[in-house]
Amino acid sequence: MKKHLLMLALASTCFMATQAGAMTKDEYKAAKEKIEADYKSAKAQCDAMKDNAKDVCQKEAKGTEDVAKAELEQQYKPSDAHARKVAEEKVKATYEVAKEKCDDQSGDAKAACVKQAKADEAQGKAEIKAMKKTKTAM
């Protein structure tokens, strides 16, 4: 799961680095269509999988799409609200995938896995809340 968080952080860093100029409406529309096409492609790859691996794959695909859409909104119309939405979508996607991966386990291991996923989600939400308070304090 930490590897997944690292990949999300790297992806968002790379995405933010490309934010140099304002985006036109046509560029926005094209980027949104690409995100949707990427999601459909990723979801189609999941269809070849079975059982929980398929479920995990689908959660990852959906999470990636949701994060990409939030990042696109932030790129198109930068604001504190959109920046928070990006962070919220990342926390949500990470939690959903982690929780789904817990289904591969059973008993105490599964309970511990779910507990850790919830703790990580709570930590992410706390960081977003702190980010919000920092912005209003300025």
mmCIF file with all atom_site columns, C-alpha atoms in Angstrom:
data_model
loop_
_atom_site.group_PDB
_atom_site.id
_atom_site.type_symbol
_atom_site.label_atom_id
_atom_site.label_alt_id
_atom_site.label_comp_id
_atom_site.label_asym_id
_atom_site.label_entity_id
_atom_site.label_seq_id
_atom_site.pdbx_PDB_ins_code
_atom_site.Cartn_x
_atom_site.Cartn_y
_atom_site.Cartn_z
_atom_site.occupancy
_atom_site.B_iso_or_equiv
_atom_site.pdbx_formal_charge
_atom_site.auth_seq_id
_atom_site.auth_comp_id
_atom_site.auth_asym_id
_atom_site.auth_atom_id
_atom_site.pdbx_PDB_model_num
ATOM 1   C CA . MET A 1 1   ? 0.000   0.000   0.000   1.00 0.00 ? 1   MET A CA 1
ATOM 2   C CA . LYS A 1 2   ? 2.864   2.376   0.750   1.00 0.00 ? 2   LYS A CA 1
ATOM 3   C CA . LYS A 1 3   ? 4.158   1.688   -2.761  1.00 0.00 ? 3   LYS A CA 1
ATOM 4   C CA . HIS A 1 4   ? 0.752   2.731   -4.112  1.00 0.00 ? 4   HIS A CA 1
ATOM 5   C CA . LEU A 1 5   ? 0.888   5.972   -2.104  1.00 0.00 ? 5   LEU A CA 1
ATOM 6   C CA . LEU A 1 6   ? 4.370   6.650   -3.446  1.00 0.00 ? 6   LEU A CA 1
ATOM 7   C CA . MET A 1 7   ? 3.185   6.092   -7.016  1.00 0.00 ? 7   MET A CA 1
ATOM 8   C CA . LEU A 1 8   ? 0.261   8.485   -6.473  1.00 0.00 ? 8   LEU A CA 1
ATOM 9   C CA . ALA A 1 9   ? 2.583   11.097  -4.996  1.00 0.00 ? 9   ALA A CA 1
ATOM 10  C CA . LEU A 1 10  ? 5.016   10.783  -7.893  1.00 0.00 ? 10  LEU A CA 1
ATOM 11  C CA . ALA A 1 11  ? 2.230   10.933  -10.455 1.00 0.00 ? 11  ALA A CA 1
ATOM 12  C CA . SER A 1 12  ? 0.739   14.037  -8.899  1.00 0.00 ? 12  SER A CA 1
ATOM 13  C CA . THR A 1 13  ? 4.166   15.675  -8.700  1.00 0.00 ? 13  THR A CA 1
ATOM 14  C CA . CYS A 1 14  ? 4.750   15.001  -12.378 1.00 0.00 ? 14  CYS A CA 1
ATOM 15  C CA . PHE A 1 15  ? 1.251   16.217  -13.192 1.00 0.00 ? 15  PHE A CA 1
ATOM 16  C CA . MET A 1 16  ? 1.704   19.408  -11.195 1.00 0.00 ? 16  MET A CA 1
ATOM 17  C CA . ALA A 1 17  ? 5.040   20.061  -12.905 1.00 0.00 ? 17  ALA A CA 1
ATOM 18  C CA . THR A 1 18  ? 3.233   20.241  -16.248 1.00 0.00 ? 18  THR A CA 1
ATOM 19  C CA . GLN A 1 19  ? 0.874   22.897  -14.891 1.00 0.00 ? 19  GLN A CA 1
ATOM 20  C CA . ALA A 1 20  ? 2.948   25.816  -16.111 1.00 0.00 ? 20  ALA A CA 1
ATOM 21  C CA . GLY A 1 21  ? 0.360   27.632  -18.242 1.00 0.00 ? 21  GLY A CA 1
ATOM 22  C CA . ALA A 1 22  ? -3.353  28.048  -18.280 1.00 0.00 ? 22  ALA A CA 1
ATOM 23  C CA . MET A 1 23  ? -5.315  25.361  -20.038 1.00 0.00 ? 23  MET A CA 1
ATOM 24  C CA . THR A 1 24  ? -7.717  26.147  -22.851 1.00 0.00 ? 24  THR A CA 1
ATOM 25  C CA . LYS A 1 25  ? -11.226 24.724  -22.929 1.00 0.00 ? 25  LYS A CA 1
ATOM 26  C CA . ASP A 1 26  ? -10.270 22.451  -25.857 1.00 0.00 ? 26  ASP A CA 1
ATOM 27  C CA . GLU A 1 27  ? -7.202  21.158  -24.023 1.00 0.00 ? 27  GLU A CA 1
ATOM 28  C CA . TYR A 1 28  ? -9.366  20.519  -20.973 1.00 0.00 ? 28  TYR A CA 1
ATOM 29  C CA . LYS A 1 29  ? -11.933 18.623  -23.018 1.00 0.00 ? 29  LYS A CA 1
ATOM 30  C CA . ALA A 1 30  ? -9.238  16.536  -24.743 1.00 0.00 ? 30  ALA A CA 1
ATOM 31  C CA . ALA A 1 31  ? -7.574  15.733  -21.424 1.00 0.00 ? 31  ALA A CA 1
ATOM 32  C CA . LYS A 1 32  ? -10.913 14.725  -19.897 1.00 0.00 ? 32  LYS A CA 1
ATOM 33  C CA . GLU A 1 33  ? -11.642 12.425  -22.851 1.00 0.00 ? 33  GLU A CA 1
ATOM 34  C CA . LYS A 1 34  ? -8.189  10.867  -22.474 1.00 0.00 ? 34  LYS A CA 1
ATOM 35  C CA . ILE A 1 35  ? -8.812  10.209  -18.769 1.00 0.00 ? 35  ILE A CA 1
ATOM 36  C CA . GLU A 1 36  ? -12.110 8.524   -19.614 1.00 0.00 ? 36  GLU A CA 1
ATOM 37  C CA . ALA A 1 37  ? -10.490 6.451   -22.376 1.00 0.00 ? 37  ALA A CA 1
ATOM 38  C CA . ASP A 1 38  ? -7.660  5.436   -20.030 1.00 0.00 ? 38  ASP A CA 1
ATOM 39  C CA . TYR A 1 39  ? -10.231 4.353   -17.446 1.00 0.00 ? 39  TYR A CA 1
ATOM 40  C CA . LYS A 1 40  ? -12.128 2.239   -19.981 1.00 0.00 ? 40  LYS A CA 1
ATOM 41  C CA . SER A 1 41  ? -8.875  0.637   -21.097 1.00 0.00 ? 41  SER A CA 1
ATOM 42  C CA . ALA A 1 42  ? -7.775  -0.089  -17.525 1.00 0.00 ? 42  ALA A CA 1
ATOM 43  C CA . LYS A 1 43  ? -11.193 -1.488  -16.659 1.00 0.00 ? 43  LYS A CA 1
ATOM 44  C CA . ALA A 1 44  ? -11.100 -3.726  -19.735 1.00 0.00 ? 44  ALA A CA 1
ATOM 45  C CA . GLN A 1 45  ? -7.766  -5.138  -18.555 1.00 0.00 ? 45  GLN A CA 1
ATOM 46  C CA . CYS A 1 46  ? -9.442  -6.023  -15.263 1.00 0.00 ? 46  CYS A CA 1
ATOM 47  C CA . ASP A 1 47  ? -12.004 -8.155  -17.093 1.00 0.00 ? 47  ASP A CA 1
ATOM 48  C CA . ALA A 1 48  ? -9.339  -10.775 -17.763 1.00 0.00 ? 48  ALA A CA 1
ATOM 49  C CA . MET A 1 49  ? -8.784  -11.208 -14.031 1.00 0.00 ? 49  MET A CA 1
ATOM 50  C CA . LYS A 1 50  ? -10.777 -13.242 -11.564 1.00 0.00 ? 50  LYS A CA 1
ATOM 51  C CA . ASP A 1 51  ? -12.007 -13.036 -8.005  1.00 0.00 ? 51  ASP A CA 1
ATOM 52  C CA . ASN A 1 52  ? -10.532 -10.390 -5.723  1.00 0.00 ? 52  ASN A CA 1
ATOM 53  C CA . ALA A 1 53  ? -7.694  -9.526  -8.105  1.00 0.00 ? 53  ALA A CA 1
ATOM 54  C CA . LYS A 1 54  ? -10.369 -8.271  -10.502 1.00 0.00 ? 54  LYS A CA 1
ATOM 55  C CA . ASP A 1 55  ? -12.045 -6.265  -7.738  1.00 0.00 ? 55  ASP A CA 1
ATOM 56  C CA . VAL A 1 56  ? -8.713  -4.700  -6.714  1.00 0.00 ? 56  VAL A CA 1
ATOM 57  C CA . CYS A 1 57  ? -7.937  -3.880  -10.341 1.00 0.00 ? 57  CYS A CA 1
ATOM 58  C CA . GLN A 1 58  ? -11.316 -2.189  -10.785 1.00 0.00 ? 58  GLN A CA 1
ATOM 59  C CA . LYS A 1 59  ? -10.876 -0.134  -7.594  1.00 0.00 ? 59  LYS A CA 1
ATOM 60  C CA . GLU A 1 60  ? -7.409  0.942   -8.781  1.00 0.00 ? 60  GLU A CA 1
ATOM 61  C CA . ALA A 1 61  ? -8.760  1.918   -12.205 1.00 0.00 ? 61  ALA A CA 1
ATOM 62  C CA . LYS A 1 62  ? -11.639 3.920   -10.714 1.00 0.00 ? 62  LYS A CA 1
ATOM 63  C CA . GLY A 1 63  ? -9.380  5.569   -8.144  1.00 0.00 ? 63  GLY A CA 1
ATOM 64  C CA . THR A 1 64  ? -6.890  6.551   -10.817 1.00 0.00 ? 64  THR A CA 1
ATOM 65  C CA . GLU A 1 65  ? -9.694  8.031   -12.915 1.00 0.00 ? 65  GLU A CA 1
ATOM 66  C CA . ASP A 1 66  ? -11.132 10.005  -9.993  1.00 0.00 ? 66  ASP A CA 1
ATOM 67  C CA . VAL A 1 67  ? -7.716  11.373  -8.995  1.00 0.00 ? 67  VAL A CA 1
ATOM 68  C CA . ALA A 1 68  ? -6.898  12.278  -12.603 1.00 0.00 ? 68  ALA A CA 1
ATOM 69  C CA . LYS A 1 69  ? -10.219 14.128  -12.989 1.00 0.00 ? 69  LYS A CA 1
ATOM 70  C CA . ALA A 1 70  ? -9.625  16.051  -9.762  1.00 0.00 ? 70  ALA A CA 1
ATOM 71  C CA . GLU A 1 71  ? -6.102  16.939  -10.887 1.00 0.00 ? 71  GLU A CA 1
ATOM 72  C CA . LEU A 1 72  ? -7.460  18.061  -14.241 1.00 0.00 ? 72  LEU A CA 1
ATOM 73  C CA . GLU A 1 73  ? -9.943  20.378  -12.525 1.00 0.00 ? 73  GLU A CA 1
ATOM 74  C CA . GLN A 1 74  ? -7.107  21.793  -10.426 1.00 0.00 ? 74  GLN A CA 1
ATOM 75  C CA . GLN A 1 75  ? -5.036  22.333  -13.548 1.00 0.00 ? 75  GLN A CA 1
ATOM 76  C CA . TYR A 1 76  ? -7.918  23.924  -15.459 1.00 0.00 ? 76  TYR A CA 1
ATOM 77  C CA . LYS A 1 77  ? -9.186  26.143  -12.634 1.00 0.00 ? 77  LYS A CA 1
ATOM 78  C CA . PRO A 1 78  ? -6.582  26.216  -9.841  1.00 0.00 ? 78  PRO A CA 1
ATOM 79  C CA . SER A 1 79  ? -8.037  26.866  -6.394  1.00 0.00 ? 79  SER A CA 1
ATOM 80  C CA . ASP A 1 80  ? -7.652  25.755  -2.799  1.00 0.00 ? 80  ASP A CA 1
ATOM 81  C CA . ALA A 1 81  ? -10.935 23.850  -3.091  1.00 0.00 ? 81  ALA A CA 1
ATOM 82  C CA . HIS A 1 82  ? -9.710  21.915  -6.115  1.00 0.00 ? 82  HIS A CA 1
ATOM 83  C CA . ALA A 1 83  ? -6.372  21.213  -4.397  1.00 0.00 ? 83  ALA A CA 1
ATOM 84  C CA . ARG A 1 84  ? -8.298  19.775  -1.432  1.00 0.00 ? 84  ARG A CA 1
ATOM 85  C CA . LYS A 1 85  ? -10.440 17.714  -3.805  1.00 0.00 ? 85  LYS A CA 1
ATOM 86  C CA . VAL A 1 86  ? -7.269  16.207  -5.316  1.00 0.00 ? 86  VAL A CA 1
ATOM 87  C CA . ALA A 1 87  ? -6.026  15.282  -1.843  1.00 0.00 ? 87  ALA A CA 1
ATOM 88  C CA . GLU A 1 88  ? -9.443  13.873  -0.881  1.00 0.00 ? 88  GLU A CA 1
ATOM 89  C CA . GLU A 1 89  ? -9.636  11.728  -4.017  1.00 0.00 ? 89  GLU A CA 1
ATOM 90  C CA . LYS A 1 90  ? -6.142  10.359  -3.373  1.00 0.00 ? 90  LYS A CA 1
ATOM 91  C CA . VAL A 1 91  ? -7.059  9.410   0.194   1.00 0.00 ? 91  VAL A CA 1
ATOM 92  C CA . LYS A 1 92  ? -10.336 7.848   -0.960  1.00 0.00 ? 92  LYS A CA 1
ATOM 93  C CA . ALA A 1 93  ? -8.690  5.870   -3.781  1.00 0.00 ? 93  ALA A CA 1
ATOM 94  C CA . THR A 1 94  ? -5.900  4.610   -1.535  1.00 0.00 ? 94  THR A CA 1
ATOM 95  C CA . TYR A 1 95  ? -8.412  3.530   1.105   1.00 0.00 ? 95  TYR A CA 1
ATOM 96  C CA . GLU A 1 96  ? -10.717 1.777   -1.350  1.00 0.00 ? 96  GLU A CA 1
ATOM 97  C CA . VAL A 1 97  ? -7.842  -0.202  -2.897  1.00 0.00 ? 97  VAL A CA 1
ATOM 98  C CA . ALA A 1 98  ? -6.327  -1.066  0.490   1.00 0.00 ? 98  ALA A CA 1
ATOM 99  C CA . LYS A 1 99  ? -9.683  -2.211  1.842   1.00 0.00 ? 99  LYS A CA 1
ATOM 100 C CA . GLU A 1 100 ? -10.282 -4.353  -1.244  1.00 0.00 ? 100 GLU A CA 1
ATOM 101 C CA . LYS A 1 101 ? -6.849  -5.956  -0.891  1.00 0.00 ? 101 LYS A CA 1
ATOM 102 C CA . CYS A 1 102 ? -7.783  -6.940  2.660   1.00 0.00 ? 102 CYS A CA 1
ATOM 103 C CA . ASP A 1 103 ? -10.439 -9.261  1.221   1.00 0.00 ? 103 ASP A CA 1
ATOM 104 C CA . ASP A 1 104 ? -7.636  -11.632 0.195   1.00 0.00 ? 104 ASP A CA 1
ATOM 105 C CA . GLN A 1 105 ? -6.971  -12.260 3.874   1.00 0.00 ? 105 GLN A CA 1
ATOM 106 C CA . SER A 1 106 ? -9.050  -13.834 6.599   1.00 0.00 ? 106 SER A CA 1
ATOM 107 C CA . GLY A 1 107 ? -9.503  -13.769 10.347  1.00 0.00 ? 107 GLY A CA 1
ATOM 108 C CA . ASP A 1 108 ? -7.195  -11.607 12.426  1.00 0.00 ? 108 ASP A CA 1
ATOM 109 C CA . ALA A 1 109 ? -4.998  -10.732 9.451   1.00 0.00 ? 109 ALA A CA 1
ATOM 110 C CA . LYS A 1 110 ? -7.997  -9.335  7.589   1.00 0.00 ? 110 LYS A CA 1
ATOM 111 C CA . ALA A 1 111 ? -9.179  -7.405  10.655  1.00 0.00 ? 111 ALA A CA 1
ATOM 112 C CA . ALA A 1 112 ? -5.705  -5.925  11.111  1.00 0.00 ? 112 ALA A CA 1
ATOM 113 C CA . CYS A 1 113 ? -5.533  -5.048  7.413   1.00 0.00 ? 113 CYS A CA 1
ATOM 114 C CA . VAL A 1 114 ? -8.885  -3.257  7.506   1.00 0.00 ? 114 VAL A CA 1
ATOM 115 C CA . LYS A 1 115 ? -7.897  -1.468  10.715  1.00 0.00 ? 115 LYS A CA 1
ATOM 116 C CA . GLN A 1 116 ? -4.671  -0.263  9.078   1.00 0.00 ? 116 GLN A CA 1
ATOM 117 C CA . ALA A 1 117 ? -6.546  0.897   5.969   1.00 0.00 ? 117 ALA A CA 1
ATOM 118 C CA . LYS A 1 118 ? -8.966  2.877   8.148   1.00 0.00 ? 118 LYS A CA 1
ATOM 119 C CA . ALA A 1 119 ? -6.089  4.357   10.160  1.00 0.00 ? 119 ALA A CA 1
ATOM 120 C CA . ASP A 1 120 ? -4.330  5.437   6.963   1.00 0.00 ? 120 ASP A CA 1
ATOM 121 C CA . GLU A 1 121 ? -7.572  6.968   5.705   1.00 0.00 ? 121 GLU A CA 1
ATOM 122 C CA . ALA A 1 122 ? -8.080  8.836   8.983   1.00 0.00 ? 122 ALA A CA 1
ATOM 123 C CA . GLN A 1 123 ? -4.497  10.127  8.809   1.00 0.00 ? 123 GLN A CA 1
ATOM 124 C CA . GLY A 1 124 ? -5.051  11.345  5.242   1.00 0.00 ? 124 GLY A CA 1
ATOM 125 C CA . LYS A 1 125 ? -8.298  13.071  6.201   1.00 0.00 ? 125 LYS A CA 1
ATOM 126 C CA . ALA A 1 126 ? -6.591  14.704  9.188   1.00 0.00 ? 126 ALA A CA 1
ATOM 127 C CA . GLU A 1 127 ? -3.865  16.048  6.910   1.00 0.00 ? 127 GLU A CA 1
ATOM 128 C CA . ILE A 1 128 ? -6.500  17.479  4.551   1.00 0.00 ? 128 ILE A CA 1
ATOM 129 C CA . LYS A 1 129 ? -8.282  19.094  7.490   1.00 0.00 ? 129 LYS A CA 1
ATOM 130 C CA . ALA A 1 130 ? -4.985  20.572  8.692   1.00 0.00 ? 130 ALA A CA 1
ATOM 131 C CA . MET A 1 131 ? -4.316  21.855  5.178   1.00 0.00 ? 131 MET A CA 1
ATOM 132 C CA . LYS A 1 132 ? -7.727  23.556  5.234   1.00 0.00 ? 132 LYS A CA 1
ATOM 133 C CA . LYS A 1 133 ? -7.045  25.195  8.612   1.00 0.00 ? 133 LYS A CA 1
ATOM 134 C CA . THR A 1 134 ? -3.608  26.371  7.479   1.00 0.00 ? 134 THR A CA 1
ATOM 135 C CA . LYS A 1 135 ? -5.162  28.084  4.449   1.00 0.00 ? 135 LYS A CA 1
ATOM 136 C CA . THR A 1 136 ? -7.797  29.864  6.528   1.00 0.00 ? 136 THR A CA 1
ATOM 137 C CA . ALA A 1 137 ? -5.215  30.962  9.114   1.00 0.00 ? 137 ALA A CA 1
ATOM 138 C CA . MET A 1 138 ? -3.186  32.786  6.443   1.00 0.00 ? 138 MET A CA 1
#
